[in-house]
């Protein structure tokens, strides 16, 4: 499986819709995510893991961080 983009809609710190390109190019085979604290790096990681592992990742969230996927609904959207 190759992820080319990720569309987030009211997920964690991402309010409203956001399309994030994950395409790599020849000579540029990596994607590096940088940003200050609170800018959504971990939320992006959680979204990708949820897409790839769904229920298994939800169980892991519950065990390791005492969270459910419902905790990732953007508060502004509510």
N, CA, C and O atoms as a GROMACS GRO file, in nm:
protein
  312
    1UNK      N    1   0.085  -0.117   0.000
    1UNK     CA    2   0.000   0.000   0.000
    1UNK      C    3   0.090   0.124   0.000
    1UNK      O    4   0.190   0.130   0.071
    2UNK      N    5   0.053   0.220  -0.079
    2UNK     CA    6   0.128   0.344  -0.087
    2UNK      C    7   0.032   0.461  -0.066
    2UNK      O    8  -0.061   0.481  -0.146
    3UNK      N    9   0.053   0.537   0.040
    3UNK     CA   10  -0.032   0.654   0.065
    3UNK      C   11   0.019   0.771  -0.017
    3UNK      O   12   0.136   0.808  -0.009
    4UNK      N   13  -0.069   0.830  -0.096
    4UNK     CA   14  -0.030   0.944  -0.178
    4UNK      C   15  -0.076   1.075  -0.116
    4UNK      O   16  -0.013   1.179  -0.137
    5UNK      N   17  -0.186   1.070  -0.041
    5UNK     CA   18  -0.232   1.190   0.028
    5UNK      C   19  -0.320   1.147   0.146
    5UNK      O   20  -0.367   1.034   0.154
    6UNK      N   21  -0.340   1.242   0.233
    6UNK     CA   22  -0.424   1.218   0.350
    6UNK      C   23  -0.520   1.336   0.361
    6UNK      O   24  -0.479   1.452   0.361
    7UNK      N   25  -0.647   1.305   0.370
    7UNK     CA   26  -0.748   1.410   0.386
    7UNK      C   27  -0.801   1.402   0.529
    7UNK      O   28  -0.856   1.300   0.571
    8UNK      N   29  -0.785   1.511   0.601
    8UNK     CA   30  -0.832   1.518   0.739
    8UNK      C   31  -0.950   1.612   0.745
    8UNK      O   32  -0.950   1.718   0.684
    9UNK      N   33  -1.051   1.572   0.820
    9UNK     CA   34  -1.170   1.656   0.836
    9UNK      C   35  -1.206   1.658   0.984
    9UNK      O   36  -1.260   1.562   1.038
   10UNK      N   37  -1.174   1.769   1.049
   10UNK     CA   38  -1.199   1.788   1.193
   10UNK      C   39  -1.135   1.677   1.277
   10UNK      O   40  -1.197   1.624   1.369
   11UNK      N   41  -1.013   1.646   1.245
   11UNK     CA   42  -0.938   1.543   1.318
   11UNK      C   43  -0.834   1.610   1.406
   11UNK      O   44  -0.744   1.678   1.357
   12UNK      N   45  -0.848   1.592   1.537
   12UNK     CA   46  -0.755   1.645   1.637
   12UNK      C   47  -0.735   1.795   1.617
   12UNK      O   48  -0.832   1.870   1.622
   13UNK      N   49  -0.612   1.839   1.594
   13UNK     CA   50  -0.586   1.982   1.581
   13UNK      C   51  -0.620   2.037   1.442
   13UNK      O   52  -0.606   2.157   1.419
   14UNK      N   53  -0.663   1.954   1.352
   14UNK     CA   54  -0.695   1.996   1.215
   14UNK      C   55  -0.845   2.026   1.204
   14UNK      O   56  -0.926   1.936   1.185
   15UNK      N   57  -0.879   2.154   1.216
   15UNK     CA   58  -1.018   2.197   1.204
   15UNK      C   59  -1.055   2.214   1.058
   15UNK      O   60  -0.978   2.268   0.980
   16UNK      N   61  -1.172   2.166   1.021
   16UNK     CA   62  -1.223   2.171   0.885
   16UNK      C   63  -1.145   2.071   0.799
   16UNK      O   64  -1.087   1.977   0.852
   17UNK      N   65  -1.144   2.091   0.668
   17UNK     CA   66  -1.078   1.995   0.578
   17UNK      C   67  -0.935   2.038   0.547
   17UNK      O   68  -0.907   2.156   0.526
   18UNK      N   69  -0.846   1.938   0.545
   18UNK     CA   70  -0.706   1.959   0.508
   18UNK      C   71  -0.662   1.842   0.422
   18UNK      O   72  -0.686   1.726   0.456
   19UNK      N   73  -0.600   1.872   0.310
   19UNK     CA   74  -0.544   1.770   0.222
   19UNK      C   75  -0.392   1.779   0.233
   19UNK      O   76  -0.333   1.884   0.208
   20UNK      N   77  -0.330   1.669   0.271
   20UNK     CA   78  -0.185   1.667   0.291
   20UNK      C   79  -0.126   1.569   0.192
   20UNK      O   80  -0.159   1.451   0.192
   21UNK      N   81  -0.037   1.619   0.107
   21UNK     CA   82   0.028   1.534   0.007
   21UNK      C   83   0.137   1.451   0.074
   21UNK      O   84   0.216   1.503   0.152
   22UNK      N   85   0.140   1.324   0.041
   22UNK     CA   86   0.243   1.233   0.090
   22UNK      C   87   0.323   1.174  -0.024
   22UNK      O   88   0.388   1.070  -0.010
   23UNK      N   89   0.318   1.240  -0.138
   23UNK     CA   90   0.388   1.190  -0.257
   23UNK      C   91   0.538   1.212  -0.244
   23UNK      O   92   0.583   1.317  -0.200
   24UNK      N   93   0.612   1.111  -0.285
   24UNK     CA   94   0.757   1.124  -0.292
   24UNK      C   95   0.796   1.126  -0.440
   24UNK      O   96   0.722   1.079  -0.526
   25UNK      N   97   0.912   1.182  -0.466
   25UNK     CA   98   0.959   1.192  -0.604
   25UNK      C   99   1.097   1.130  -0.614
   25UNK      O  100   1.167   1.112  -0.514
   26UNK      N  101   1.135   1.096  -0.734
   26UNK     CA  102   1.268   1.041  -0.758
   26UNK      C  103   1.372   1.143  -0.711
   26UNK      O  104   1.365   1.261  -0.746
   27UNK      N  105   1.464   1.097  -0.632
   27UNK     CA  106   1.565   1.187  -0.577
   27UNK      C  107   1.521   1.253  -0.447
   27UNK      O  108   1.603   1.313  -0.377
   28UNK      N  109   1.393   1.242  -0.413
   28UNK     CA  110   1.339   1.297  -0.288
   28UNK      C  111   1.244   1.193  -0.228
   28UNK      O  112   1.122   1.211  -0.227
   29UNK      N  113   1.302   1.082  -0.178
   29UNK     CA  114   1.219   0.969  -0.136
   29UNK      C  115   1.164   0.976   0.008
   29UNK      O  116   1.103   0.880   0.054
   30UNK      N  117   1.185   1.087   0.077
   30UNK     CA  118   1.141   1.098   0.216
   30UNK      C  119   1.043   1.212   0.236
   30UNK      O  120   1.044   1.311   0.163
   31UNK      N  121   0.959   1.195   0.335
   31UNK     CA  122   0.871   1.303   0.380
   31UNK      C  123   0.909   1.330   0.525
   31UNK      O  124   0.905   1.240   0.609
   32UNK      N  125   0.946   1.453   0.553
   32UNK     CA  126   0.984   1.491   0.689
   32UNK      C  127   0.882   1.593   0.738
   32UNK      O  128   0.856   1.693   0.671
   33UNK      N  129   0.826   1.567   0.854
   33UNK     CA  130   0.726   1.657   0.912
   33UNK      C  131   0.792   1.731   1.028
   33UNK      O  132   0.839   1.669   1.123
   34UNK      N  133   0.794   1.863   1.019
   34UNK     CA  134   0.853   1.945   1.124
   34UNK      C  135   0.754   2.054   1.165
   34UNK      O  136   0.664   2.090   1.088
   35UNK      N  137   0.770   2.103   1.284
   35UNK     CA  138   0.684   2.210   1.333
   35UNK      C  139   0.699   2.226   1.482
   35UNK      O  140   0.754   2.140   1.551
   36UNK      N  141   0.649   2.336   1.531
   36UNK     CA  142   0.657   2.365   1.673
   36UNK      C  143   0.561   2.275   1.750
   36UNK      O  144   0.475   2.209   1.693
   37UNK      N  145   0.578   2.275   1.881
   37UNK     CA  146   0.489   2.201   1.969
   37UNK      C  147   0.346   2.248   1.950
   37UNK      O  148   0.319   2.368   1.948
   38UNK      N  149   0.254   2.153   1.937
   38UNK     CA  150   0.113   2.187   1.924
   38UNK      C  151   0.068   2.217   1.782
   38UNK      O  152  -0.044   2.265   1.762
   39UNK      N  153   0.152   2.190   1.683
   39UNK     CA  154   0.117   2.220   1.544
   39UNK      C  155   0.062   2.101   1.466
   39UNK      O  156   0.036   2.113   1.347
   40UNK      N  157   0.045   1.984   1.531
   40UNK     CA  158  -0.024   1.874   1.467
   40UNK      C  159   0.060   1.760   1.415
   40UNK      O  160   0.010   1.675   1.341
   41UNK      N  161   0.189   1.755   1.452
   41UNK     CA  162   0.273   1.644   1.404
   41UNK      C  163   0.224   1.510   1.457
   41UNK      O  164   0.211   1.414   1.381
   42UNK      N  165   0.198   1.502   1.586
   42UNK     CA  166   0.150   1.377   1.645
   42UNK      C  167   0.010   1.343   1.595
   42UNK      O  168  -0.021   1.226   1.575
   43UNK      N  169  -0.073   1.444   1.575
   43UNK     CA  170  -0.206   1.420   1.520
   43UNK      C  171  -0.197   1.360   1.380
   43UNK      O  172  -0.275   1.272   1.345
   44UNK      N  173  -0.104   1.408   1.301
   44UNK     CA  174  -0.082   1.353   1.167
   44UNK      C  175  -0.037   1.206   1.178
   44UNK      O  176  -0.085   1.121   1.103
   45UNK      N  177   0.054   1.178   1.269
   45UNK     CA  178   0.099   1.041   1.294
   45UNK      C  179  -0.018   0.952   1.336
   45UNK      O  180  -0.032   0.840   1.287
   46UNK      N  181  -0.103   1.003   1.426
   46UNK     CA  182  -0.219   0.926   1.471
   46UNK      C  183  -0.316   0.900   1.356
   46UNK      O  184  -0.371   0.790   1.346
   47UNK      N  185  -0.337   0.998   1.271
   47UNK     CA  186  -0.428   0.981   1.157
   47UNK      C  187  -0.377   0.874   1.061
   47UNK      O  188  -0.454   0.790   1.014
   48UNK      N  189  -0.249   0.877   1.032
   48UNK     CA  190  -0.191   0.777   0.941
   48UNK      C  191  -0.201   0.637   1.002
   48UNK      O  192  -0.235   0.542   0.932
   49UNK      N  193  -0.172   0.626   1.130
   49UNK     CA  194  -0.183   0.496   1.196
   49UNK      C  195  -0.327   0.446   1.199
   49UNK      O  196  -0.351   0.327   1.182
   50UNK      N  197  -0.421   0.536   1.220
   50UNK     CA  198  -0.562   0.497   1.222
   50UNK      C  199  -0.604   0.446   1.083
   50UNK      O  200  -0.677   0.348   1.072
   51UNK      N  201  -0.558   0.515   0.977
   51UNK     CA  202  -0.589   0.472   0.840
   51UNK      C  203  -0.532   0.332   0.814
   51UNK      O  204  -0.599   0.247   0.756
   52UNK      N  205  -0.410   0.310   0.856
   52UNK     CA  206  -0.343   0.183   0.826
   52UNK      C  207  -0.388   0.068   0.914
   52UNK      O  208  -0.396  -0.046   0.868
   53UNK      N  209  -0.417   0.095   1.042
   53UNK     CA  210  -0.440  -0.014   1.137
   53UNK      C  211  -0.576  -0.011   1.206
   53UNK      O  212  -0.606  -0.101   1.284
   54UNK      N  213  -0.658   0.087   1.180
   54UNK     CA  214  -0.795   0.105   1.231
   54UNK      C  215  -0.819   0.047   1.370
   54UNK      O  216  -0.771   0.103   1.468
   55UNK      N  217  -0.892  -0.062   1.381
   55UNK     CA  218  -0.933  -0.116   1.511
   55UNK      C  219  -0.814  -0.157   1.598
   55UNK      O  220  -0.818  -0.141   1.720
   56UNK      N  221  -0.710  -0.208   1.536
   56UNK     CA  222  -0.590  -0.244   1.613
   56UNK      C  223  -0.528  -0.119   1.675
   56UNK      O  224  -0.485  -0.122   1.790
   57UNK      N  225  -0.525  -0.011   1.600
   57UNK     CA  226  -0.469   0.114   1.652
   57UNK      C  227  -0.558   0.172   1.762
   57UNK      O  228  -0.508   0.226   1.860
   58UNK      N  229  -0.689   0.160   1.746
   58UNK     CA  230  -0.781   0.207   1.849
   58UNK      C  231  -0.759   0.131   1.980
   58UNK      O  232  -0.760   0.191   2.088
   59UNK      N  233  -0.738   0.002   1.971
   59UNK     CA  234  -0.710  -0.078   2.092
   59UNK      C  235  -0.578  -0.034   2.155
   59UNK      O  236  -0.568  -0.024   2.278
   60UNK      N  237  -0.478  -0.007   2.072
   60UNK     CA  238  -0.349   0.038   2.122
   60UNK      C  239  -0.361   0.174   2.192
   60UNK      O  240  -0.300   0.196   2.296
   61UNK      N  241  -0.441   0.265   2.133
   61UNK     CA  242  -0.463   0.396   2.196
   61UNK      C  243  -0.525   0.379   2.334
   61UNK      O  244  -0.487   0.447   2.429
   62UNK      N  245  -0.618   0.289   2.344
   62UNK     CA  246  -0.686   0.265   2.470
   62UNK      C  247  -0.589   0.213   2.575
   62UNK      O  248  -0.592   0.256   2.691
   63UNK      N  249  -0.504   0.121   2.536
   63UNK     CA  250  -0.408   0.062   2.631
   63UNK      C  251  -0.294   0.157   2.666
   63UNK      O  252  -0.262   0.174   2.783
   64UNK      N  253  -0.234   0.218   2.566
   64UNK     CA  254  -0.113   0.297   2.590
   64UNK      C  255  -0.138   0.441   2.634
   64UNK      O  256  -0.058   0.499   2.708
   65UNK      N  257  -0.249   0.500   2.589
   65UNK     CA  258  -0.274   0.641   2.621
   65UNK      C  259  -0.411   0.666   2.683
   65UNK      O  260  -0.449   0.781   2.704
   66UNK      N  261  -0.482   0.562   2.712
   66UNK     CA  262  -0.617   0.574   2.771
   66UNK      C  263  -0.706   0.670   2.691
   66UNK      O  264  -0.777   0.753   2.748
   67UNK      N  265  -0.701   0.657   2.560
   67UNK     CA  266  -0.781   0.741   2.470
   67UNK      C  267  -0.861   0.653   2.376
   67UNK      O  268  -0.830   0.536   2.355
   68UNK      N  269  -0.967   0.712   2.321
   68UNK     CA  270  -1.042   0.645   2.215
   68UNK      C  271  -1.033   0.733   2.092
   68UNK      O  272  -0.988   0.847   2.099
   69UNK      N  273  -1.076   0.680   1.981
   69UNK     CA  274  -1.070   0.757   1.857
   69UNK      C  275  -1.163   0.879   1.865
   69UNK      O  276  -1.141   0.978   1.796
   70UNK      N  277  -1.265   0.870   1.948
   70UNK     CA  278  -1.355   0.986   1.964
   70UNK      C  279  -1.286   1.105   2.028
   70UNK      O  280  -1.331   1.218   2.013
   71UNK      N  281  -1.176   1.080   2.099
   71UNK     CA  282  -1.098   1.190   2.157
   71UNK      C  283  -1.030   1.275   2.050
   71UNK      O  284  -0.977   1.382   2.080
   72UNK      N  285  -1.030   1.228   1.926
   72UNK     CA  286  -0.962   1.301   1.818
   72UNK      C  287  -1.057   1.392   1.738
   72UNK      O  288  -1.014   1.452   1.639
   73UNK      N  289  -1.180   1.403   1.778
   73UNK     CA  290  -1.271   1.496   1.711
   73UNK      C  291  -1.228   1.638   1.750
   73UNK      O  292  -1.209   1.668   1.868
   74UNK      N  293  -1.211   1.723   1.650
   74UNK     CA  294  -1.169   1.859   1.674
   74UNK      C  295  -1.272   1.933   1.760
   74UNK      O  296  -1.390   1.936   1.727
   75UNK      N  297  -1.227   1.993   1.871
   75UNK     CA  298  -1.316   2.059   1.966
   75UNK      C  299  -1.387   2.178   1.904
   75UNK      O  300  -1.502   2.204   1.939
   76UNK      N  301  -1.324   2.251   1.816
   76UNK     CA  302  -1.387   2.366   1.750
   76UNK      C  303  -1.504   2.321   1.664
   76UNK      O  304  -1.604   2.391   1.653
   77UNK      N  305  -1.491   2.204   1.604
   77UNK     CA  306  -1.597   2.152   1.517
   77UNK      C  307  -1.721   2.110   1.597
   77UNK      O  308  -1.833   2.112   1.545
   78UNK      N  309  -1.700   2.074   1.723
   78UNK     CA  310  -1.812   2.031   1.806
   78UNK      C  311  -1.894   2.152   1.839
   78UNK      O  312  -1.995   2.142   1.909
   0.00000   0.00000   0.00000
